[in-house]
XYZ file of C-alpha atoms in Angstrom:
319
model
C 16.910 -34.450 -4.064
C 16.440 -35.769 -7.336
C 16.364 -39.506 -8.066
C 17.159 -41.247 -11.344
C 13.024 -42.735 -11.363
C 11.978 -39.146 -11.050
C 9.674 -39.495 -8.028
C 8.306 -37.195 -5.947
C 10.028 -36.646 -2.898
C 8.663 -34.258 0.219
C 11.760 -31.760 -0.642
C 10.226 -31.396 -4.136
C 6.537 -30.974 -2.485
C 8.148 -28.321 0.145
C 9.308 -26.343 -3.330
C 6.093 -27.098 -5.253
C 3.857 -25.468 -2.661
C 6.036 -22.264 -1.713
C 6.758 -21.669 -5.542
C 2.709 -22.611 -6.135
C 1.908 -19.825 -3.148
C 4.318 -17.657 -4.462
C 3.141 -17.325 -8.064
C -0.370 -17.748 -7.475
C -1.275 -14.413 -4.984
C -1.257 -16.304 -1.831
C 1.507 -15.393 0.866
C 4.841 -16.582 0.094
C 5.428 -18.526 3.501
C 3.905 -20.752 5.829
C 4.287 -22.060 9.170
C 5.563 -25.549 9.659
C 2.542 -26.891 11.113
C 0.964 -25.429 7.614
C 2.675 -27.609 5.366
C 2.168 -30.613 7.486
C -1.182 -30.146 7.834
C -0.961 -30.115 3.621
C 1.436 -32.853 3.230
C -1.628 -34.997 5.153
C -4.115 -34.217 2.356
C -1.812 -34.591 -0.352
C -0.999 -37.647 0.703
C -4.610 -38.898 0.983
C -4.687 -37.788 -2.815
C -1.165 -39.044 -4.363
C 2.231 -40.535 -2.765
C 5.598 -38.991 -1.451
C 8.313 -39.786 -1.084
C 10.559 -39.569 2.173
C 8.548 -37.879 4.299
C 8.787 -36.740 7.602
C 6.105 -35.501 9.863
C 7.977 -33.655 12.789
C 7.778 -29.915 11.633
C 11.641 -28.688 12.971
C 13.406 -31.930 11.977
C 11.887 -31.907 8.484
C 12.588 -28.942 7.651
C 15.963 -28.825 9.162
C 16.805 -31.690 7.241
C 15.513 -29.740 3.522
C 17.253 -27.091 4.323
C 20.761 -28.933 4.820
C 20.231 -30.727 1.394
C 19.196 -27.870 -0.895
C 21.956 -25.833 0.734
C 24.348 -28.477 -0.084
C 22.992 -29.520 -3.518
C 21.015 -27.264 -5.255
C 21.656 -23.736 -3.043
C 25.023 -23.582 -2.113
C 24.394 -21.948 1.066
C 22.890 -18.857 -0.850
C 18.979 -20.200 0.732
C 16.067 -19.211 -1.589
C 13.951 -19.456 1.413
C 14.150 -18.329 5.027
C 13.135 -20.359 8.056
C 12.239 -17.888 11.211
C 10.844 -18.670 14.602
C 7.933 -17.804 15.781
C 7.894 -17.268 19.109
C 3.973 -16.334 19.032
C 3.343 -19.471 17.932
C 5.831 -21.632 18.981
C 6.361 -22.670 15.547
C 8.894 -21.837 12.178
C 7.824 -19.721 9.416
C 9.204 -20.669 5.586
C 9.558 -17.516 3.711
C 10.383 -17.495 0.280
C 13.382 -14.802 -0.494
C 13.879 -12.804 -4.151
C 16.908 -15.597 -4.825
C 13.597 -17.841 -5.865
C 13.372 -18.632 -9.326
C 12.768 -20.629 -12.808
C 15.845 -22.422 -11.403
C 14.124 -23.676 -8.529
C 11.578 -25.306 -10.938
C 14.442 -26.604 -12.857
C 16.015 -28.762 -10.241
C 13.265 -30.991 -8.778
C 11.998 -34.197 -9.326
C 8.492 -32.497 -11.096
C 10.348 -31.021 -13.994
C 11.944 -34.448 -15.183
C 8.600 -36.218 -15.246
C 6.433 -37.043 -17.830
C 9.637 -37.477 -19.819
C 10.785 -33.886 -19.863
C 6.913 -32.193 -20.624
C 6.001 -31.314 -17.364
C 8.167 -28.009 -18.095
C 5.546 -26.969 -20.065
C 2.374 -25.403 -18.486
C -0.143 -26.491 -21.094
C 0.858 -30.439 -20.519
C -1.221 -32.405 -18.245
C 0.915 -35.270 -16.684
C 1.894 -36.280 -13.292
C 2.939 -32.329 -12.159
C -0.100 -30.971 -13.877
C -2.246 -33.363 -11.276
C 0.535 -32.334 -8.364
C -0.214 -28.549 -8.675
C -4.255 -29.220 -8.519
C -3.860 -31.120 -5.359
C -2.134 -28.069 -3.963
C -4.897 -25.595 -5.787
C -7.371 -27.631 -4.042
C -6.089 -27.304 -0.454
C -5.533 -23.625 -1.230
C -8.909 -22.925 -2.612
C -10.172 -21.541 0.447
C -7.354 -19.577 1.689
C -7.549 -15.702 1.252
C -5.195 -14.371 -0.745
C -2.176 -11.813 -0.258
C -3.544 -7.930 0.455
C -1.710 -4.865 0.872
C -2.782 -3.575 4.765
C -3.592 -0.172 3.983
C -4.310 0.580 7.735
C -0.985 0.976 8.835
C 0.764 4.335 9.581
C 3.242 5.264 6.794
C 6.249 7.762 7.630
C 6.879 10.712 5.424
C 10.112 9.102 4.437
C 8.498 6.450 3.390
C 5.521 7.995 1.419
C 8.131 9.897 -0.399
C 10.031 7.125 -1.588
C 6.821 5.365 -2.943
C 6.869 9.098 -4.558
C 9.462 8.707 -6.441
C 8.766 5.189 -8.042
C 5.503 5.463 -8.618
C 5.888 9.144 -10.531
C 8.667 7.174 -12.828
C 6.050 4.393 -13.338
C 3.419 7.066 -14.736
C 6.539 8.718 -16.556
C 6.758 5.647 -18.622
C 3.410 5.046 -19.113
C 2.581 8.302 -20.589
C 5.449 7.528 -23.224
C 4.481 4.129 -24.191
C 0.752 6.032 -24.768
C 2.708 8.673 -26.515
C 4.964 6.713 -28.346
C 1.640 4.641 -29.903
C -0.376 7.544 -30.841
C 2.765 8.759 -32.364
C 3.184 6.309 -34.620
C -0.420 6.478 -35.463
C 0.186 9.879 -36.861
C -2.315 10.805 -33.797
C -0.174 12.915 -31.934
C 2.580 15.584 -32.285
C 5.984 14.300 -32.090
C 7.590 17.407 -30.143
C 4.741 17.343 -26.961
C 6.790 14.555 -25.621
C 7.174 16.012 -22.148
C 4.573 15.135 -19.155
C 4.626 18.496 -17.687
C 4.233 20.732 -20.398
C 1.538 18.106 -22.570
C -0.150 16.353 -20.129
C -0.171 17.634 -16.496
C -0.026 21.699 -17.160
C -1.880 21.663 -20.417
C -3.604 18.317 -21.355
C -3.526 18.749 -25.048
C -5.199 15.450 -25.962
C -8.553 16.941 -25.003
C -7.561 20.080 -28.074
C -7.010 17.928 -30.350
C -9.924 16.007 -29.688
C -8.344 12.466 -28.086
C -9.297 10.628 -25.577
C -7.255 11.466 -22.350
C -5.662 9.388 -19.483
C -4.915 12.189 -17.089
C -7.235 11.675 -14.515
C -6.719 7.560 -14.795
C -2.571 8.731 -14.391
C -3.688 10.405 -11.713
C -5.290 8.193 -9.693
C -2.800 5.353 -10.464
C -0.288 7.513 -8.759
C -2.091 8.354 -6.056
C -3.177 4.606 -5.475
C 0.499 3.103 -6.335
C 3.090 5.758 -4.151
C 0.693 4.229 -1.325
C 0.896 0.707 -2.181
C 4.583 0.915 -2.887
C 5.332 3.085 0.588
C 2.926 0.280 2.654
C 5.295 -2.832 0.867
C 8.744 -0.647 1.528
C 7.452 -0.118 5.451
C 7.025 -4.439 5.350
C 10.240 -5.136 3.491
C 13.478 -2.937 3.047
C 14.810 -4.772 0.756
C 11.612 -4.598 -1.306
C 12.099 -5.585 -4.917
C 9.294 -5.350 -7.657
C 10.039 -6.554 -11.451
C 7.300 -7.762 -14.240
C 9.456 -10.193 -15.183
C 8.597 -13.543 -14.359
C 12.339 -15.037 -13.646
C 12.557 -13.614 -10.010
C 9.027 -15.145 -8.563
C 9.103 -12.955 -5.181
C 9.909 -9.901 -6.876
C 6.908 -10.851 -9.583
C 4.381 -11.456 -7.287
C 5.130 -7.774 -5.438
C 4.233 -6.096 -9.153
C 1.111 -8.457 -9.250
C -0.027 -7.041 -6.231
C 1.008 -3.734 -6.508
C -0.851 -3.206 -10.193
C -4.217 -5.189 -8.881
C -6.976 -3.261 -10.775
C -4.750 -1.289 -12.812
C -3.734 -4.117 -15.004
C -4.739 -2.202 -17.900
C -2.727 0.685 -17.689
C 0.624 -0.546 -16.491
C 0.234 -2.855 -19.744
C 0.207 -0.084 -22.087
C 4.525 0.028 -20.671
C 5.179 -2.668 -18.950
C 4.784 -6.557 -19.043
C 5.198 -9.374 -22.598
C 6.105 -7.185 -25.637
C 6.848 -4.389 -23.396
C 9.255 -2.477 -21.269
C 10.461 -4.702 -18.398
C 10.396 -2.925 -15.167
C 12.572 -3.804 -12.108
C 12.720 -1.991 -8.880
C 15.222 -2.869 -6.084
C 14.559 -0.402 -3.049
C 18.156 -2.411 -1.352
C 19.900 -0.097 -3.600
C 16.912 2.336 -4.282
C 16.959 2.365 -7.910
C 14.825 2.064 -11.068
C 15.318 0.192 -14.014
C 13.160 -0.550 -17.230
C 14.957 -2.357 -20.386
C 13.265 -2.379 -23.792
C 14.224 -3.876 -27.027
C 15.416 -1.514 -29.617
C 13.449 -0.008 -32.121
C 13.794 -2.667 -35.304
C 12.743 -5.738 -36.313
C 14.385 -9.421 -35.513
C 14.661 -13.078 -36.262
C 12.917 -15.736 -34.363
C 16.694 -16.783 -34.401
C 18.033 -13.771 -33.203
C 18.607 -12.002 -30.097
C 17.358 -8.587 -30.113
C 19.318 -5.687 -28.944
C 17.931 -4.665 -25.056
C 18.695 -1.007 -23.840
C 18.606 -0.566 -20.259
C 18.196 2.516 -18.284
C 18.901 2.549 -14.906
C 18.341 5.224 -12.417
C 18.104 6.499 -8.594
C 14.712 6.494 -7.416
C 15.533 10.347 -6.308
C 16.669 11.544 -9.461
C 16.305 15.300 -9.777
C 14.049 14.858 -13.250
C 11.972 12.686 -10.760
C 11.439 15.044 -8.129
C 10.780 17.626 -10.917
C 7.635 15.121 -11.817
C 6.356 14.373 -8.243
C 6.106 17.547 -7.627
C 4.158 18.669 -10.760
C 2.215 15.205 -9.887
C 1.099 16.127 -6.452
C 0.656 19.670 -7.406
C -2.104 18.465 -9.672
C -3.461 15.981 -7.705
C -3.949 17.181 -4.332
């Protein structure tokens, strides 16, 4: 609900703290009696508009507004019971995004600056109240206890050996035009996993870091497919569900998925609800600050017979 004085109502707060959760590592839901429990302390801090403090009702009523205003009955978050806990749970969903931000009271204030993360008005002080009650809540972790199915582990196969696919290029591609490295040994197999030529012509190599990264990832990404079958991973930052799955599927690999992936890079997208791959780059050239530059996409099954040909080559020299 946005008003004309650009206030902060508890519909904008409900959006502020999932979107804040979301983008920030924690979980991306809480339980009714979570947010209540916040909207108390922000309210000892700064003032709200139109709250309510009975969990079901309030909620029941923010999800009948943004449906009707802002969502269209499309929800960009989920409310579940839980029976456990005789409460609701508030999941955010992969329709989340920049336009979420975009239609709340916090983005009009501070005439039209609080858009921009470096500006320190009224949403800048909104978003530290919520840091603050957050500061001592463990973040989001991938369970790596739990029993994965063959089926699964396979899939996580699949898109991780694509992931290491495009690394190794982007590496390639760079020592390439460097004059470092010899344009024809493009090919994983043959240059890198059967015969690692970097170390003949005396350059550093990444083979054992590709290595482990794909043994580490396929597990990661088979654990987050076994949570969520309609997992979908992307490094770009429009989709904020889908973005935080990358940031915690890359934790302490950072450095090698930038050398692809991420701002000036390939963008990666991943969408297990129709199992495929896709990474789009910007074609080789150079533009205008004006101009849009030309994007090539490639899209592709996440079983794609090239991939299998890699996975197997990958687990050959792994295990």
């Amino acid at each position: 609900m946005v008003n004309l004085e650009h206030k902060l109502t508890v519909d904008d707060l409900i959006v502020e703290y999932m979107m804040y959760k979301t983008n920030n590592g924690y979980e991306p839901s809480f339980s009714t009696s979570e947010f209540i429990s916040f909207l108390y302390f922000f309210e000892s801090k700064m003032e709200v508009e139109d709250a309510l403090y009975e969990n079901k009702k309030l909620f029941d009523r923010f999800f009948e507004r943004k449906n009707e205003r802002d969502w269209f009955n499309k929800p960009h978050m989920n409310m579940i019971e839980d029976e456990s806990s005789n409460d609701y749970i508030i999941q955010a969903n992969y329709k989340l995004s920049n336009y979420d931000r975009s239609v709340i009271n916090t983005y009009f204030m501070d005439g039209g600056m609080s858009q921009f993360d470096d500006f320190k008005g009224q949403t800048f002080k909104i978003r530290k109240v919520i840091e603050e009650y957050l500061a001592d809540v463990p973040k989001r972790k991938i369970d790596d206890t739990i029993d994965i199915d063959e089926n699964d582990l396979l899939i996580g196969k699949y898109i991780a050996a694509q992931m290491i696919q495009n690394i190794w290029e982007s590496h390639i591609d760079k020592l390439i035009e460097n004059q470092e490295w010899p344009r024809q040994c493009k090919d994983i197999n043959k240059y890198l996993l059967e015969t690692d030529i970097s170390t003949i012509i005396n350059l550093k190599s990444i083979k054992k870091e590709l290595l482990e990264l794909y043994n580490v990832i396929f597990k990661r990404i088979a654990i987050m497919y076994h949570q969520d079958r309609n997992l979908q991973i992307s490094s770009s930052s429009g989709g904020y569900l889908a973005m935080a799955n990358y940031k915690l599927l890359i934790q302490g690999y950072e450095k090698l998925f930038s050398i692809a992936f991420g701002k000036y890079n390939k963008s990666l997208s991943i969408d297990l609800s129709t199992l495929t791959f896709r990474e789009s780059h910007e074609l080789d050239g150079v533009y205008d600050w004006d101009d849009d530059p030309d994007i090539k996409t490639t899209t592709t099954s996440i079983n794609d017979k090239n991939v299998k040909k890699i996975v197997r080559s990958l687990d050959k020299h792994y295990l």
